[in-house]
Coordinates of C-alpha atoms in Angstrom, one line a residue:
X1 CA 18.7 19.4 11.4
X2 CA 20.8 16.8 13.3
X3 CA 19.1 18.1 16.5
X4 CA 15.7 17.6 15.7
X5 CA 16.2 14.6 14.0
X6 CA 17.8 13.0 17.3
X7 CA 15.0 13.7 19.3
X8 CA 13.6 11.2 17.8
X9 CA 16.4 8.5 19.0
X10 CA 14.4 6.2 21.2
X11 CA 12.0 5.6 18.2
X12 CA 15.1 4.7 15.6
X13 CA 17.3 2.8 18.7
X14 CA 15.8 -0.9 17.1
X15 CA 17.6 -0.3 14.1
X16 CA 21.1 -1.7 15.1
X17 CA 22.9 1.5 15.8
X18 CA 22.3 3.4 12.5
X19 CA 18.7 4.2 12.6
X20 CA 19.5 7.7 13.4
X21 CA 21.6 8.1 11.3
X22 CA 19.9 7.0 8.1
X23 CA 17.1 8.7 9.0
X24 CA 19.3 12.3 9.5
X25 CA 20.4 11.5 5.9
X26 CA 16.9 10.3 4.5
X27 CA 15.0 13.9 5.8
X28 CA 18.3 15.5 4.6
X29 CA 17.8 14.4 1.0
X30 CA 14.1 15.1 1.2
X31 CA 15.4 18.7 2.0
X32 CA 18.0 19.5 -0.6
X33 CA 18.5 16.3 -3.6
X34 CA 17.0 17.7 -6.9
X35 CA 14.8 14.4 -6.8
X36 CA 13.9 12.4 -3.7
X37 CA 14.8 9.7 -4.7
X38 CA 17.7 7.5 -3.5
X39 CA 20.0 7.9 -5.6
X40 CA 19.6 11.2 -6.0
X41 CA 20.0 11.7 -2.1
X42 CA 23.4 9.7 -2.3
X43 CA 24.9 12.4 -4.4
X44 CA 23.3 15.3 -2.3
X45 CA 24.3 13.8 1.5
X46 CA 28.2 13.7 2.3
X47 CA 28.1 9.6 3.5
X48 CA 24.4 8.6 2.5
X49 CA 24.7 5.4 0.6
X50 CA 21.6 4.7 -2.0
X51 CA 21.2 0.7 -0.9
X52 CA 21.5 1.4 2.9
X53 CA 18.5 4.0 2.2
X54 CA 16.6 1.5 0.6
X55 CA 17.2 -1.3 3.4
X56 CA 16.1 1.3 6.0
X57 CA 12.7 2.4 4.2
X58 CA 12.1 -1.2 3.3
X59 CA 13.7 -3.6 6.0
X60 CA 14.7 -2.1 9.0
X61 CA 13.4 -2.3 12.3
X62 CA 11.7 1.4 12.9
X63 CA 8.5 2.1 13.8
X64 CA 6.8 4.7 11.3
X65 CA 3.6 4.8 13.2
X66 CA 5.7 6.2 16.4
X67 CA 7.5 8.7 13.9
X68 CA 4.2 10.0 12.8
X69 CA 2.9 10.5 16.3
X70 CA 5.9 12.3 17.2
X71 CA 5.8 14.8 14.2
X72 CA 2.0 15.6 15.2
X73 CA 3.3 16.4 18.9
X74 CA 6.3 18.1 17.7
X75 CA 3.7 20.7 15.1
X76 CA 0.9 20.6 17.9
X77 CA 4.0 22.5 20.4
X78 CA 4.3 24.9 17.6
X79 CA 0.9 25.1 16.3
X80 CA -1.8 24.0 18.9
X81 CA -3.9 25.2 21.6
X82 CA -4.4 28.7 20.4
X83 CA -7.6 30.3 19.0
X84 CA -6.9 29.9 15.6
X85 CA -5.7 26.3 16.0
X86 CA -6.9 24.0 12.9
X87 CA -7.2 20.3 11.4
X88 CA -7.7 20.7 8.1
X89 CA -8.6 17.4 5.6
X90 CA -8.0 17.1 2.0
X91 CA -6.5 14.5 0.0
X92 CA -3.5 14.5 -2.4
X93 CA -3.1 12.1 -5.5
X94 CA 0.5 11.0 -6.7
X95 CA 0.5 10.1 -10.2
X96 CA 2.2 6.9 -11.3
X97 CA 3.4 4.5 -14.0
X98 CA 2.8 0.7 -14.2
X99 CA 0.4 -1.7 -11.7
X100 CA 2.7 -2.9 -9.0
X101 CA 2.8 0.6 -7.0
X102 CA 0.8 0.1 -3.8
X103 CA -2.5 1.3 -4.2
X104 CA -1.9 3.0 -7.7
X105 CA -5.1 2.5 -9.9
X106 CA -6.9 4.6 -12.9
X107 CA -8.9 7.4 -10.6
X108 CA -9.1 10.9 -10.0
X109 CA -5.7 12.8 -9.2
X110 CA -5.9 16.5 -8.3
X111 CA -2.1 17.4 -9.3
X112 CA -3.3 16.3 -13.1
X113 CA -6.5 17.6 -12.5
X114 CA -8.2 14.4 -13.9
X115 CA -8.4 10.7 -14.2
X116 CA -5.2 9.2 -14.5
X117 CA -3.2 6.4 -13.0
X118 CA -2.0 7.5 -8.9
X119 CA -2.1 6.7 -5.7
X120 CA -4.2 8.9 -3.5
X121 CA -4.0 9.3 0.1
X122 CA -5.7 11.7 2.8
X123 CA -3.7 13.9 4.6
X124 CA -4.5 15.9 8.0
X125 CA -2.7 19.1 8.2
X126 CA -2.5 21.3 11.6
X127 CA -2.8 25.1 10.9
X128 CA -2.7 28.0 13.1
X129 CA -2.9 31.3 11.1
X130 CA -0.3 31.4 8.3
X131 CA 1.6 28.5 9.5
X132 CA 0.7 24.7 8.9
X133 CA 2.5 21.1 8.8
X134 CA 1.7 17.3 8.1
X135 CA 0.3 15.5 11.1
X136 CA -0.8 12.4 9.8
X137 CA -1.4 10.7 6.1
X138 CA -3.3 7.4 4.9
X139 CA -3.0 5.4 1.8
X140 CA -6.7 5.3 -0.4
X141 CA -6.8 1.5 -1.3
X142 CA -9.3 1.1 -4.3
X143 CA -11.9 -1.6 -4.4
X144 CA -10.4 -3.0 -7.4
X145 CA -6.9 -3.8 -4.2
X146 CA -9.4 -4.2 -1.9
X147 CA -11.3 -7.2 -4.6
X148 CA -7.6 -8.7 -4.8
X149 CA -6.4 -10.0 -2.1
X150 CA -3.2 -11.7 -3.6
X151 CA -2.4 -8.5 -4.8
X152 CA -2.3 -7.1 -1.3
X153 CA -0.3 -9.6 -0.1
X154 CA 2.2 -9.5 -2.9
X155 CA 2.4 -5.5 -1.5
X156 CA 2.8 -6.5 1.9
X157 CA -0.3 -4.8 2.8
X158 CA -2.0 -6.0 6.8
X159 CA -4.8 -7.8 6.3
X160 CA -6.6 -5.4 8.5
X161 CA -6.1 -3.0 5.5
X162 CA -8.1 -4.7 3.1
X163 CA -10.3 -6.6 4.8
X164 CA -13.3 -4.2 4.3
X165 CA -13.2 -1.2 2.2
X166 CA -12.2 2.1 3.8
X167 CA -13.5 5.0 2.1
X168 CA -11.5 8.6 2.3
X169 CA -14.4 9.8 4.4
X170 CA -13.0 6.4 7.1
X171 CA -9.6 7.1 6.9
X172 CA -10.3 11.0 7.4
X173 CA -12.1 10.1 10.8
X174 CA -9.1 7.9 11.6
X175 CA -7.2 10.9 11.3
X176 CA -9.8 13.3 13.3
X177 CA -9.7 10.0 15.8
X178 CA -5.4 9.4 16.2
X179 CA -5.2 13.8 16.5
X180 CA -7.4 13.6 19.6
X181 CA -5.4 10.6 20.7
X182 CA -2.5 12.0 20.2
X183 CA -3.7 14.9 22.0
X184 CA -3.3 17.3 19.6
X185 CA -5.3 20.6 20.2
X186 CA -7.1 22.5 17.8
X187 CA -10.3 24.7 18.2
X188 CA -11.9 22.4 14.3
X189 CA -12.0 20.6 11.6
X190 CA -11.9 22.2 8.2
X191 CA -12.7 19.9 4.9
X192 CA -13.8 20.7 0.9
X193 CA -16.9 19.6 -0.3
X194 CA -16.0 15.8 -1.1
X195 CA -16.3 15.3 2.8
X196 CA -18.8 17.8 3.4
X197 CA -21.1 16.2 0.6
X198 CA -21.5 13.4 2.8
X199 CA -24.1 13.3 5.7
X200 CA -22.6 10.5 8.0
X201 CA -19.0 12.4 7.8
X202 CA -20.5 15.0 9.6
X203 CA -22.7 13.8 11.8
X204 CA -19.4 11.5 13.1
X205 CA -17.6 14.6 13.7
X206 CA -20.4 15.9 15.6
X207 CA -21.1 12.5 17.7
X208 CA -17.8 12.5 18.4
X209 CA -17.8 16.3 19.3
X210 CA -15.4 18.0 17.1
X211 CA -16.7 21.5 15.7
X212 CA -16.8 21.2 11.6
X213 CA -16.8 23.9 8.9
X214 CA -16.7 21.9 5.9
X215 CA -18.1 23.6 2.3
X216 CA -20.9 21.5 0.4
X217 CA -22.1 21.5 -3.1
X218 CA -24.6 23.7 -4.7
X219 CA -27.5 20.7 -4.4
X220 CA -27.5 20.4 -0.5
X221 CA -30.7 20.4 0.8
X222 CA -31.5 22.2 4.0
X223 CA -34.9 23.1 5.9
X224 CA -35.3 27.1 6.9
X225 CA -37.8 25.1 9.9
X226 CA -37.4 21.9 11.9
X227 CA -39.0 19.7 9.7
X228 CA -39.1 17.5 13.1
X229 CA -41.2 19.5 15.2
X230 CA -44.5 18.9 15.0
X231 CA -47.3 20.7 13.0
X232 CA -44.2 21.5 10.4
X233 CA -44.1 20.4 7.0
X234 CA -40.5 19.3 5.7
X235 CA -39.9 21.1 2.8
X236 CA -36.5 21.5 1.8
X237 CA -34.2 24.1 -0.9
X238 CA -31.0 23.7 -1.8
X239 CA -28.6 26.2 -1.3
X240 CA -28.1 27.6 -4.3
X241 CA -31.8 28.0 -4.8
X242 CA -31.5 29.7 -1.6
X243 CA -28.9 32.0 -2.2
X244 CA -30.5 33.0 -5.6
X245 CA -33.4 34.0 -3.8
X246 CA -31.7 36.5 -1.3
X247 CA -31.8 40.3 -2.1
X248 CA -28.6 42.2 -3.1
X249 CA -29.0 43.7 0.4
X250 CA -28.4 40.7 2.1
X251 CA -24.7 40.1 1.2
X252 CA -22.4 41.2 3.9
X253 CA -18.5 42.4 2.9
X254 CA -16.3 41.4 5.6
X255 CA -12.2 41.3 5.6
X256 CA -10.8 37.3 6.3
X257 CA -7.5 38.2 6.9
X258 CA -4.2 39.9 5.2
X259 CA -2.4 38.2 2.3
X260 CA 1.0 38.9 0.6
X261 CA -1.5 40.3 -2.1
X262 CA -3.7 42.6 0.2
X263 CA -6.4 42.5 2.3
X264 CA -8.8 39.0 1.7
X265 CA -12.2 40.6 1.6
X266 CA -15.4 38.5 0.8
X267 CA -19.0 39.0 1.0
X268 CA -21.3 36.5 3.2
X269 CA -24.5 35.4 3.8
X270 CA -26.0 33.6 6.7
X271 CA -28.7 31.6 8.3
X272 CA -29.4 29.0 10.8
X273 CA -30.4 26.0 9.2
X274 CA -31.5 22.5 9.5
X275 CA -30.2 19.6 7.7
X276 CA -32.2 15.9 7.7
X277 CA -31.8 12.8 6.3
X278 CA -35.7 11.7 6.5
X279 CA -34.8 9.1 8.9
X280 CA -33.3 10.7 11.9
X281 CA -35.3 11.6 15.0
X282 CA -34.0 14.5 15.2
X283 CA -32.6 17.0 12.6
X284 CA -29.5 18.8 12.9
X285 CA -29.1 22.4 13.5
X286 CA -26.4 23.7 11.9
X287 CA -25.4 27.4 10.2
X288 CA -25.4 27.9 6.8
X289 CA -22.7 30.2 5.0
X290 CA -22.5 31.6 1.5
X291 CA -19.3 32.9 0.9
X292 CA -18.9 34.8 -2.7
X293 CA -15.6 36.8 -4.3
X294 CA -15.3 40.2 -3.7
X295 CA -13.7 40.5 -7.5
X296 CA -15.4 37.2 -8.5
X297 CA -19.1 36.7 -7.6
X298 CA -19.8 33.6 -9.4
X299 CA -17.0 31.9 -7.4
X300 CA -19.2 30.7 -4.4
X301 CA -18.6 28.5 -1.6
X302 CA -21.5 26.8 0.4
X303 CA -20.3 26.1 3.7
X304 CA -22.1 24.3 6.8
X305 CA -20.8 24.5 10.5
X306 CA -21.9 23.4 13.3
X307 CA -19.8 26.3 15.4
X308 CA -21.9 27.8 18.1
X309 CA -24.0 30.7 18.9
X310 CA -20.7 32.6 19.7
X311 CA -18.6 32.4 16.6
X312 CA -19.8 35.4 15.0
X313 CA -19.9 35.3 10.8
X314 CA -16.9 37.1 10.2
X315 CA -15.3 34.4 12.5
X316 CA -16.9 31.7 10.6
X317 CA -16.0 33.1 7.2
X318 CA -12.1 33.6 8.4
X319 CA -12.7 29.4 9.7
X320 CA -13.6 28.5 6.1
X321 CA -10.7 30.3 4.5
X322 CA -7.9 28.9 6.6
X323 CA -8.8 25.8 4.3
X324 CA -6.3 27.5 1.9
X325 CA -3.6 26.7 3.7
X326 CA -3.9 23.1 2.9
X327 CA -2.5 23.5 -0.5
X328 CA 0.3 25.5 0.5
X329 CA 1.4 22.9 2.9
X330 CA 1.0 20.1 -0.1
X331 CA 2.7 22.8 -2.5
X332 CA 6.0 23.2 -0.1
X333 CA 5.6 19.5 0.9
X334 CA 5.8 18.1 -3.0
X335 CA 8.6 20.6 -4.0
X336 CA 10.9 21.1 -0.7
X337 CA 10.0 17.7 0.5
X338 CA 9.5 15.1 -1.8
X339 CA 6.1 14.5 -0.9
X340 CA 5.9 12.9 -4.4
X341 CA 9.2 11.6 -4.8
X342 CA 9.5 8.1 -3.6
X343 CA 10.9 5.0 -5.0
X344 CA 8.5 2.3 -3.3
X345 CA 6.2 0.3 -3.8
X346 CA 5.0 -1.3 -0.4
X347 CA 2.7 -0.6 1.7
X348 CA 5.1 -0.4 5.0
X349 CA 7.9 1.5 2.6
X350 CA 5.1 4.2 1.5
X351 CA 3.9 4.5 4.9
X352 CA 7.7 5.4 6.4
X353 CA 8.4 7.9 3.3
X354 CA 5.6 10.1 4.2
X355 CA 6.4 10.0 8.1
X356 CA 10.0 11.0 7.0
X357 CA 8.3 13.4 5.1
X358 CA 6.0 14.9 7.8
X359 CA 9.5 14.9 10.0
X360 CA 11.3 16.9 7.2
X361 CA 8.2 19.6 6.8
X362 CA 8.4 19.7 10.9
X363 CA 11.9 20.6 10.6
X364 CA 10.9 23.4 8.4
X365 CA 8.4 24.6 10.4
X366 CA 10.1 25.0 13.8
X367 CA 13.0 26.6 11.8
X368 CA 10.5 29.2 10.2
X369 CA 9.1 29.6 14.0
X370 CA 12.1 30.1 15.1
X371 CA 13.6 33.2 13.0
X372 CA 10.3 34.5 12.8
X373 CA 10.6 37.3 14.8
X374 CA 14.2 38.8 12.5
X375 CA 12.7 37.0 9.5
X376 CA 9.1 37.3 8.9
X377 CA 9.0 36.4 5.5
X378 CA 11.3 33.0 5.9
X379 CA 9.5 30.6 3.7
X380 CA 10.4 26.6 3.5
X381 CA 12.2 27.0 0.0
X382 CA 14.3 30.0 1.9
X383 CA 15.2 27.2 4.1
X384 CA 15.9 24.5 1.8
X385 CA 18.0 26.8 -0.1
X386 CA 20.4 27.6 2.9
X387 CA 20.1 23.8 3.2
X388 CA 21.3 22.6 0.2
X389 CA 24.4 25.4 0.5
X390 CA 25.7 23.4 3.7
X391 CA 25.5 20.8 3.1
X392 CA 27.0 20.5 -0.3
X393 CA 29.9 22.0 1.1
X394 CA 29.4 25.8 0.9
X395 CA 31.1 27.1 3.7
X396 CA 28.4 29.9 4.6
X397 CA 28.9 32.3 7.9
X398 CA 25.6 33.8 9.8
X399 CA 26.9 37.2 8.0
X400 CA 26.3 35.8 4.1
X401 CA 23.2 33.9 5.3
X402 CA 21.5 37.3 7.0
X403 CA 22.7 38.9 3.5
X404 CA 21.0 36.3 1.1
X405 CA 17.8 36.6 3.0
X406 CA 17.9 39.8 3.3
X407 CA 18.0 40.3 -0.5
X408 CA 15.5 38.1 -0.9
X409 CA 13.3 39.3 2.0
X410 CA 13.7 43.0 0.1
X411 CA 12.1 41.9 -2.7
X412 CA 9.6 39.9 -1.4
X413 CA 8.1 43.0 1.0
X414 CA 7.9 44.8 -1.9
X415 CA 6.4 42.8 -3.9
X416 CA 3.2 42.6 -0.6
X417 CA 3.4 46.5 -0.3
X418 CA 2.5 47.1 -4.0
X419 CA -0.1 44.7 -4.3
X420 CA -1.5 46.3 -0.8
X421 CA -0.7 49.9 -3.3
X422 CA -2.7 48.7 -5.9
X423 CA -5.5 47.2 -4.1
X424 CA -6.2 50.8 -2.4
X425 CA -5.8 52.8 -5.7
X426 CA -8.4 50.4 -7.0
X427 CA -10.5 50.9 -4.2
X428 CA -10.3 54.7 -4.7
X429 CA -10.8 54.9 -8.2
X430 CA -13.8 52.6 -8.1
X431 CA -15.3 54.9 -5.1
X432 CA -14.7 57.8 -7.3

């Protein structure tokens, strides 16, 4: 821990001395206090102090911006430049009590699964096969902030914030926009369908040359023709009408990829398509995927890419599912790294927990990289866990370590190997 976190010294070096080291014991409670929030790490962490936390998230000298870039070229080393290399979008909603919070306001929060009083922010995540981190993260601001401006200021929000509204679809092309800048390197960009509902979020990633595979909703409307060319006459379906209308025949089973459950197998269809807005020039040719469960054939995804000629479906369907990962990464970050723990309610302190937070889940993931070859199975609460041991004062050799994980490990693989048991005796019986 004390490693990574001093690679980061020239960024803390402002803060009088003690930036370092505040920040070591800020990601350390993140890691291993029951609660994230100060007081709570002041108990955990052998000389963290609760009000020297606070000054250093609230007053002190750091810049989080720098912190964040860091992280995303810390995960891009681990993560990017490989074939499977991803930037997936989605948003996360914290949910919260009272009006003063920064951002907070009555709208829809995904970890209550309704309308409730949160803060929502959009996150990008960079994946690469089973593996993912935090590379970036933007604070939603409401139009009801947005419409009051003294309550801005009174949060200590830039005026550049709240000058105009920013929509999640904005802030999730800042985030497609500060990757590249960043030079992070990844192959797409993977989103649900709140950002694949809408036609200028696409067409932004594809002006500004990033391939997309981002689901839709059932009503999207594409052309099976150029409704541009000449002699044509636009007529659109939506996809669902479309999919209804294809014969049984026509659905293709292919395998996306392993899980700890057994093999991920899911059954496509395909088509080139055209989407148009009635006012473009020129419509869009993108592809068209319907993805359907194997077990589950109401559950379908409609999907749109603009990959090219060369990605075959199967490729394209394993693209769409690495979208899954997403909510791993915001499971491990909330309850291993106090995504949602944070006693704040600025703007600047909000923005510097959530860097510290992207630092904390890069320490986990260079630590899960790094045993990976003797410890497949090493997941971020195995590394908390180990964590929270040290440094509470459990004097723990590499010998009772290997043994702890070991256990666990042991249970774990089998656990995988009979799901991957019953899958196949399913398979059999059903073939019989």
């Amino acid at each position: 821990m004390l490693e990574y976190v001093q690679s980061f010294r020239s960024v803390f070096a402002a803060c009088r001395g003690v930036g370092l080291e505040r920040a070591r014991e800020y990601v350390s409670g993140l890691l291993v206090a029951d609660k994230g929030n100060m007081l709570r790490m002041e108990e955990a962490v052998g000389g963290a102090d609760e009000q020297a936390l606070q000054h250093f998230l609230s007053n002190s000298t750091w810049d989080e911006t720098a912190v964040m870039a860091q992280v995303a070229r810390d995960v891009d080393r681990c993560l990017g430049g490989q074939a499977d290399s991803c930037l997936i979008l989605d948003e996360s909603g914290f949910p919260k009590k009272g009006e003063h919070s920064v951002g907070v306001a009555r709208q829809y929060c995904g970890q209550v699964g309704k309308v409730d009083n949160c803060q929502v922010a959009v996150f990008g995540v960079l994946n690469c096969g089973d593996k993912s981190s935090l590379v970036d993260g933007r604070l939603y601001l409401p139009k009801e902030w947005i419409e009051d401006r003294q309550r801005c200021r009174k949060a200590h929000i830039p005026a550049a914030e709240y000058r105009t509204e920013r929509t999640k679809h904005s802030l999730a092309l800042e985030i497609v926009k500060a990757a590249r800048a960043r030079g992070l390197r990844y192959r797409w960009v993977g989103c649900d369908a709140f950002y694949g509902k809408n036609p200028a979020f696409l067409r932004a990633l594809q002006a500004a040359d990033e391939t997309f595979v981002a689901d839709v909703h059932k009503n999207q409307v594409v052309f099976l023709e150029d409704p541009c060319r000449t002699g044509v006459e636009p007529k659109g379906i939506r996809v669902d009408e479309w999919t209804q209308r294809r014969p049984s025949k026509a659905w293709k089973r292919v395998e996306v990829r392993s899980t700890t459950k057994g093999l991920l197998r899911v059954e496509v269809l395909h088509q080139a398509v055209w989407v148009w807005d009635g006012r473009e020039k020129q419509a869009q040719q993108w592809r068209l995927l319907v993805r359907r469960e194997v077990d589950c054939p109401t559950k379908i995804a409609y999907v749109l890419s603009n990959a090219g000629p060369d990605v075959t479906v199967r490729r394209l369907a394993y693209m769409q599912a690495q979208r899954y990962w997403v909510e791993r990464v915001f499971e491990d970050a909330k309850t291993e790294a106090g995504l949602g723990d944070y006693q704040v309610r600025g703007w600047r302190p909000w923005q510097r927990h959530m860097a510290l937070v992207a630092m904390a889940m890069a320490f986990l993931l260079q630590e899960r990289l790094r045993h990976a070859e003797d410890l497949p199975l090493l997941s971020c609460r195995d590394v908390t866990s180990i964590l929270k041991q040290v440094l509470r004062g459990r004097q723990m050799t590499p010998e009772d370590v290997a043994r702890q994980m070991e256990r666990r490990h042991r249970r774990r693989q089998q656990a995988i190997e009979s799901a991957y048991s019953r899958q196949r005796l399913s398979e059999a019986s059903g073939s019989s």
